């Protein structure tokens, strides 16, 4: 096995990841053939990448194609002692697609997808306000998504310039 040159990934790992970036369902036999490896080698490496949390393969659903026509970015402020409780409540909400704990103006940033602006109004004025610990919010309605990426190039030798 090739020695890992950046502490996490060796060249073969990065090549496998490149194929999976193009098609997360690509058969291991296709990857193995392209890289001149045994299928079992590719399978073992992918399993290791999955187990170590380096790789996650998911289907990404376009909310606009499934009736979620109103997208919003919501900045939330909370009382300090309630972070874990607020996160637990937000994680239960199907409208919330993304949650990030932040330093700065907001304690949390959410991405919310709902069927229409009336549903967004209900989410903001009833659902969100009913969560203990939420002290305020600021909402930006997404008018158009201009770039949305879920993959990036794995850096070699801790070279952060390869991270997009």
PDB file of C-alpha atoms in Angstrom:
ATOM      1  CA  UNK A   1       0.000   0.000   0.000  1.00  0.00           C
ATOM      2  CA  UNK A   2       1.254   3.463  -0.882  1.00  0.00           C
ATOM      3  CA  UNK A   3       2.289   5.553   2.103  1.00  0.00           C
ATOM      4  CA  UNK A   4      -0.101   8.337   2.991  1.00  0.00           C
ATOM      5  CA  UNK A   5       1.589  11.572   2.064  1.00  0.00           C
ATOM      6  CA  UNK A   6      -0.667  14.049   3.848  1.00  0.00           C
ATOM      7  CA  UNK A   7      -1.579  12.250   7.042  1.00  0.00           C
ATOM      8  CA  UNK A   8      -5.007  11.212   5.803  1.00  0.00           C
ATOM      9  CA  UNK A   9      -5.105  10.333   2.139  1.00  0.00           C
ATOM     10  CA  UNK A  10      -2.638   8.820  -0.271  1.00  0.00           C
ATOM     11  CA  UNK A  11      -2.708   9.285  -4.036  1.00  0.00           C
ATOM     12  CA  UNK A  12      -4.914   6.211  -4.572  1.00  0.00           C
ATOM     13  CA  UNK A  13      -7.452   7.452  -2.009  1.00  0.00           C
ATOM     14  CA  UNK A  14      -7.587  10.820  -3.778  1.00  0.00           C
ATOM     15  CA  UNK A  15      -8.060   9.142  -7.168  1.00  0.00           C
ATOM     16  CA  UNK A  16     -10.902   6.996  -5.812  1.00  0.00           C
ATOM     17  CA  UNK A  17     -12.506  10.094  -4.308  1.00  0.00           C
ATOM     18  CA  UNK A  18     -12.227  11.876  -7.644  1.00  0.00           C
ATOM     19  CA  UNK A  19     -14.254   9.117  -9.327  1.00  0.00           C
ATOM     20  CA  UNK A  20     -16.846   9.171  -6.546  1.00  0.00           C
ATOM     21  CA  UNK A  21     -17.120  12.965  -6.825  1.00  0.00           C
ATOM     22  CA  UNK A  22     -18.212  12.482 -10.428  1.00  0.00           C
ATOM     23  CA  UNK A  23     -20.661   9.682  -9.582  1.00  0.00           C
ATOM     24  CA  UNK A  24     -21.202   8.556  -6.000  1.00  0.00           C
ATOM     25  CA  UNK A  25     -22.819   5.350  -7.281  1.00  0.00           C
ATOM     26  CA  UNK A  26     -19.982   4.409  -9.633  1.00  0.00           C
ATOM     27  CA  UNK A  27     -19.338   0.651  -9.381  1.00  0.00           C
ATOM     28  CA  UNK A  28     -16.116  -0.268  -7.637  1.00  0.00           C
ATOM     29  CA  UNK A  29     -15.261  -2.488 -10.609  1.00  0.00           C
ATOM     30  CA  UNK A  30     -15.224   0.582 -12.892  1.00  0.00           C
ATOM     31  CA  UNK A  31     -12.982   2.504 -10.498  1.00  0.00           C
ATOM     32  CA  UNK A  32     -10.696  -0.498 -10.063  1.00  0.00           C
ATOM     33  CA  UNK A  33     -10.361  -0.960 -13.817  1.00  0.00           C
ATOM     34  CA  UNK A  34      -9.571   2.722 -14.395  1.00  0.00           C
ATOM     35  CA  UNK A  35      -6.920   2.718 -11.657  1.00  0.00           C
ATOM     36  CA  UNK A  36      -5.563  -0.752 -12.445  1.00  0.00           C
ATOM     37  CA  UNK A  37      -6.473  -2.029  -8.973  1.00  0.00           C
ATOM     38  CA  UNK A  38      -8.374  -5.012  -7.640  1.00  0.00           C
ATOM     39  CA  UNK A  39     -12.056  -4.363  -6.939  1.00  0.00           C
ATOM     40  CA  UNK A  40     -11.495  -5.572  -3.372  1.00  0.00           C
ATOM     41  CA  UNK A  41      -8.826  -2.896  -2.881  1.00  0.00           C
ATOM     42  CA  UNK A  42     -11.214  -0.153  -3.981  1.00  0.00           C
ATOM     43  CA  UNK A  43     -14.023  -1.562  -1.815  1.00  0.00           C
ATOM     44  CA  UNK A  44     -11.773  -1.752   1.277  1.00  0.00           C
ATOM     45  CA  UNK A  45     -10.485   1.778   0.755  1.00  0.00           C
ATOM     46  CA  UNK A  46     -13.978   3.209   0.246  1.00  0.00           C
ATOM     47  CA  UNK A  47     -15.196   1.388   3.360  1.00  0.00           C
ATOM     48  CA  UNK A  48     -12.274   2.822   5.345  1.00  0.00           C
ATOM     49  CA  UNK A  49     -12.990   6.333   4.048  1.00  0.00           C
ATOM     50  CA  UNK A  50     -16.633   5.920   5.056  1.00  0.00           C
ATOM     51  CA  UNK A  51     -15.787   4.510   8.501  1.00  0.00           C
ATOM     52  CA  UNK A  52     -13.284   7.282   9.212  1.00  0.00           C
ATOM     53  CA  UNK A  53     -15.818   9.942   8.259  1.00  0.00           C
ATOM     54  CA  UNK A  54     -13.702  11.210   5.371  1.00  0.00           C
ATOM     55  CA  UNK A  55     -16.349  10.221   2.823  1.00  0.00           C
ATOM     56  CA  UNK A  56     -20.115  10.346   2.995  1.00  0.00           C
ATOM     57  CA  UNK A  57     -22.230   9.285   0.040  1.00  0.00           C
ATOM     58  CA  UNK A  58     -25.741  10.728   0.003  1.00  0.00           C
ATOM     59  CA  UNK A  59     -28.459  11.567  -2.469  1.00  0.00           C
ATOM     60  CA  UNK A  60     -28.969  15.316  -2.684  1.00  0.00           C
ATOM     61  CA  UNK A  61     -32.587  16.300  -3.222  1.00  0.00           C
ATOM     62  CA  UNK A  62     -33.383  19.516  -5.059  1.00  0.00           C
ATOM     63  CA  UNK A  63     -36.028  21.163  -2.834  1.00  0.00           C
ATOM     64  CA  UNK A  64     -37.510  23.063  -5.765  1.00  0.00           C
ATOM     65  CA  UNK A  65     -38.301  19.772  -7.515  1.00  0.00           C
ATOM     66  CA  UNK A  66     -40.195  18.386  -4.510  1.00  0.00           C
ATOM     67  CA  UNK A  67     -42.462  21.322  -3.735  1.00  0.00           C
ATOM     68  CA  UNK A  68     -40.209  23.386  -1.464  1.00  0.00           C
ATOM     69  CA  UNK A  69     -40.319  26.645  -3.395  1.00  0.00           C
ATOM     70  CA  UNK A  70     -39.353  29.057  -0.611  1.00  0.00           C
ATOM     71  CA  UNK A  71     -35.751  28.876   0.573  1.00  0.00           C
ATOM     72  CA  UNK A  72     -34.436  31.097   3.344  1.00  0.00           C
ATOM     73  CA  UNK A  73     -31.268  31.650   5.316  1.00  0.00           C
ATOM     74  CA  UNK A  74     -32.111  32.329   8.951  1.00  0.00           C
ATOM     75  CA  UNK A  75     -29.663  33.743  11.480  1.00  0.00           C
ATOM     76  CA  UNK A  76     -30.636  32.896  15.054  1.00  0.00           C
ATOM     77  CA  UNK A  77     -29.550  34.260  18.414  1.00  0.00           C
ATOM     78  CA  UNK A  78     -29.983  32.103  21.501  1.00  0.00           C
ATOM     79  CA  UNK A  79     -29.351  32.314  25.209  1.00  0.00           C
ATOM     80  CA  UNK A  80     -25.931  30.833  25.952  1.00  0.00           C
ATOM     81  CA  UNK A  81     -26.969  27.958  28.196  1.00  0.00           C
ATOM     82  CA  UNK A  82     -29.490  26.548  25.730  1.00  0.00           C
ATOM     83  CA  UNK A  83     -27.343  25.650  22.703  1.00  0.00           C
ATOM     84  CA  UNK A  84     -27.716  21.877  22.920  1.00  0.00           C
ATOM     85  CA  UNK A  85     -31.451  22.127  23.628  1.00  0.00           C
ATOM     86  CA  UNK A  86     -32.043  24.517  20.729  1.00  0.00           C
ATOM     87  CA  UNK A  87     -29.995  22.316  18.389  1.00  0.00           C
ATOM     88  CA  UNK A  88     -31.984  19.254  19.454  1.00  0.00           C
ATOM     89  CA  UNK A  89     -35.269  21.023  18.674  1.00  0.00           C
ATOM     90  CA  UNK A  90     -34.058  22.410  15.347  1.00  0.00           C
ATOM     91  CA  UNK A  91     -32.797  18.983  14.284  1.00  0.00           C
ATOM     92  CA  UNK A  92     -36.347  17.648  14.618  1.00  0.00           C
ATOM     93  CA  UNK A  93     -37.774  20.139  12.116  1.00  0.00           C
ATOM     94  CA  UNK A  94     -38.149  18.837   8.542  1.00  0.00           C
ATOM     95  CA  UNK A  95     -38.037  22.383   7.143  1.00  0.00           C
ATOM     96  CA  UNK A  96     -34.464  22.851   8.376  1.00  0.00           C
ATOM     97  CA  UNK A  97     -31.925  21.543   5.856  1.00  0.00           C
ATOM     98  CA  UNK A  98     -28.715  22.892   7.385  1.00  0.00           C
ATOM     99  CA  UNK A  99     -27.603  24.125  10.795  1.00  0.00           C
ATOM    100  CA  UNK A 100     -24.260  25.721  11.615  1.00  0.00           C
ATOM    101  CA  UNK A 101     -23.033  26.993  14.978  1.00  0.00           C
ATOM    102  CA  UNK A 102     -21.326  30.322  14.313  1.00  0.00           C
ATOM    103  CA  UNK A 103     -19.135  32.991  15.828  1.00  0.00           C
ATOM    104  CA  UNK A 104     -20.270  36.454  14.862  1.00  0.00           C
ATOM    105  CA  UNK A 105     -23.603  38.207  14.521  1.00  0.00           C
ATOM    106  CA  UNK A 106     -25.647  35.014  14.907  1.00  0.00           C
ATOM    107  CA  UNK A 107     -25.208  31.992  17.121  1.00  0.00           C
ATOM    108  CA  UNK A 108     -26.719  29.694  14.490  1.00  0.00           C
ATOM    109  CA  UNK A 109     -27.328  29.864  10.761  1.00  0.00           C
ATOM    110  CA  UNK A 110     -30.094  27.741   9.236  1.00  0.00           C
ATOM    111  CA  UNK A 111     -31.140  26.926   5.722  1.00  0.00           C
ATOM    112  CA  UNK A 112     -34.898  26.456   5.610  1.00  0.00           C
ATOM    113  CA  UNK A 113     -36.954  25.013   2.737  1.00  0.00           C
ATOM    114  CA  UNK A 114     -40.753  25.297   2.783  1.00  0.00           C
ATOM    115  CA  UNK A 115     -43.523  25.113   0.172  1.00  0.00           C
ATOM    116  CA  UNK A 116     -44.312  28.847   0.079  1.00  0.00           C
ATOM    117  CA  UNK A 117     -43.890  32.169   1.864  1.00  0.00           C
ATOM    118  CA  UNK A 118     -46.968  31.546   4.017  1.00  0.00           C
ATOM    119  CA  UNK A 119     -45.290  28.382   5.332  1.00  0.00           C
ATOM    120  CA  UNK A 120     -42.124  30.396   5.949  1.00  0.00           C
ATOM    121  CA  UNK A 121     -44.172  32.938   7.899  1.00  0.00           C
ATOM    122  CA  UNK A 122     -45.633  30.164  10.091  1.00  0.00           C
ATOM    123  CA  UNK A 123     -42.178  28.625  10.568  1.00  0.00           C
ATOM    124  CA  UNK A 124     -40.677  31.945  11.674  1.00  0.00           C
ATOM    125  CA  UNK A 125     -43.530  33.278  13.805  1.00  0.00           C
ATOM    126  CA  UNK A 126     -44.786  30.069  15.396  1.00  0.00           C
ATOM    127  CA  UNK A 127     -42.363  27.167  15.085  1.00  0.00           C
ATOM    128  CA  UNK A 128     -39.092  29.017  15.638  1.00  0.00           C
ATOM    129  CA  UNK A 129     -40.446  31.328  18.344  1.00  0.00           C
ATOM    130  CA  UNK A 130     -41.811  28.353  20.281  1.00  0.00           C
ATOM    131  CA  UNK A 131     -38.313  26.929  20.833  1.00  0.00           C
ATOM    132  CA  UNK A 132     -37.080  27.822  24.335  1.00  0.00           C
ATOM    133  CA  UNK A 133     -33.785  29.689  24.184  1.00  0.00           C
ATOM    134  CA  UNK A 134     -34.300  31.370  20.798  1.00  0.00           C
ATOM    135  CA  UNK A 135     -34.079  35.104  21.471  1.00  0.00           C
ATOM    136  CA  UNK A 136     -34.166  36.493  17.948  1.00  0.00           C
ATOM    137  CA  UNK A 137     -33.795  35.783  14.267  1.00  0.00           C
ATOM    138  CA  UNK A 138     -33.076  37.493  10.983  1.00  0.00           C
ATOM    139  CA  UNK A 139     -34.256  36.007   7.698  1.00  0.00           C
ATOM    140  CA  UNK A 140     -33.082  36.406   4.122  1.00  0.00           C
ATOM    141  CA  UNK A 141     -35.269  34.935   1.404  1.00  0.00           C
ATOM    142  CA  UNK A 142     -33.195  33.175  -1.246  1.00  0.00           C
ATOM    143  CA  UNK A 143     -34.213  34.578  -4.623  1.00  0.00           C
ATOM    144  CA  UNK A 144     -31.873  32.466  -6.758  1.00  0.00           C
ATOM    145  CA  UNK A 145     -29.179  29.894  -6.008  1.00  0.00           C
ATOM    146  CA  UNK A 146     -26.180  30.746  -8.182  1.00  0.00           C
ATOM    147  CA  UNK A 147     -23.736  28.121  -6.928  1.00  0.00           C
ATOM    148  CA  UNK A 148     -24.234  24.998  -4.894  1.00  0.00           C
ATOM    149  CA  UNK A 149     -21.424  22.483  -4.471  1.00  0.00           C
ATOM    150  CA  UNK A 150     -21.124  19.434  -2.318  1.00  0.00           C
ATOM    151  CA  UNK A 151     -17.686  18.263  -3.285  1.00  0.00           C
ATOM    152  CA  UNK A 152     -14.174  19.590  -3.139  1.00  0.00           C
ATOM    153  CA  UNK A 153     -10.764  18.381  -4.142  1.00  0.00           C
ATOM    154  CA  UNK A 154      -8.909  16.543  -1.373  1.00  0.00           C
ATOM    155  CA  UNK A 155      -5.690  18.454  -0.708  1.00  0.00           C
ATOM    156  CA  UNK A 156      -2.323  16.728  -0.954  1.00  0.00           C
ATOM    157  CA  UNK A 157       0.440  17.309   1.619  1.00  0.00           C
ATOM    158  CA  UNK A 158      -1.810  19.587   3.675  1.00  0.00           C
ATOM    159  CA  UNK A 159      -2.035  21.930   0.667  1.00  0.00           C
ATOM    160  CA  UNK A 160      -5.138  23.956   1.450  1.00  0.00           C
ATOM    161  CA  UNK A 161      -5.052  25.654  -1.956  1.00  0.00           C
ATOM    162  CA  UNK A 162      -6.678  22.542  -3.450  1.00  0.00           C
ATOM    163  CA  UNK A 163      -9.705  22.948  -1.200  1.00  0.00           C
ATOM    164  CA  UNK A 164     -12.403  24.737  -3.145  1.00  0.00           C
TER     165      UNK A 164
END
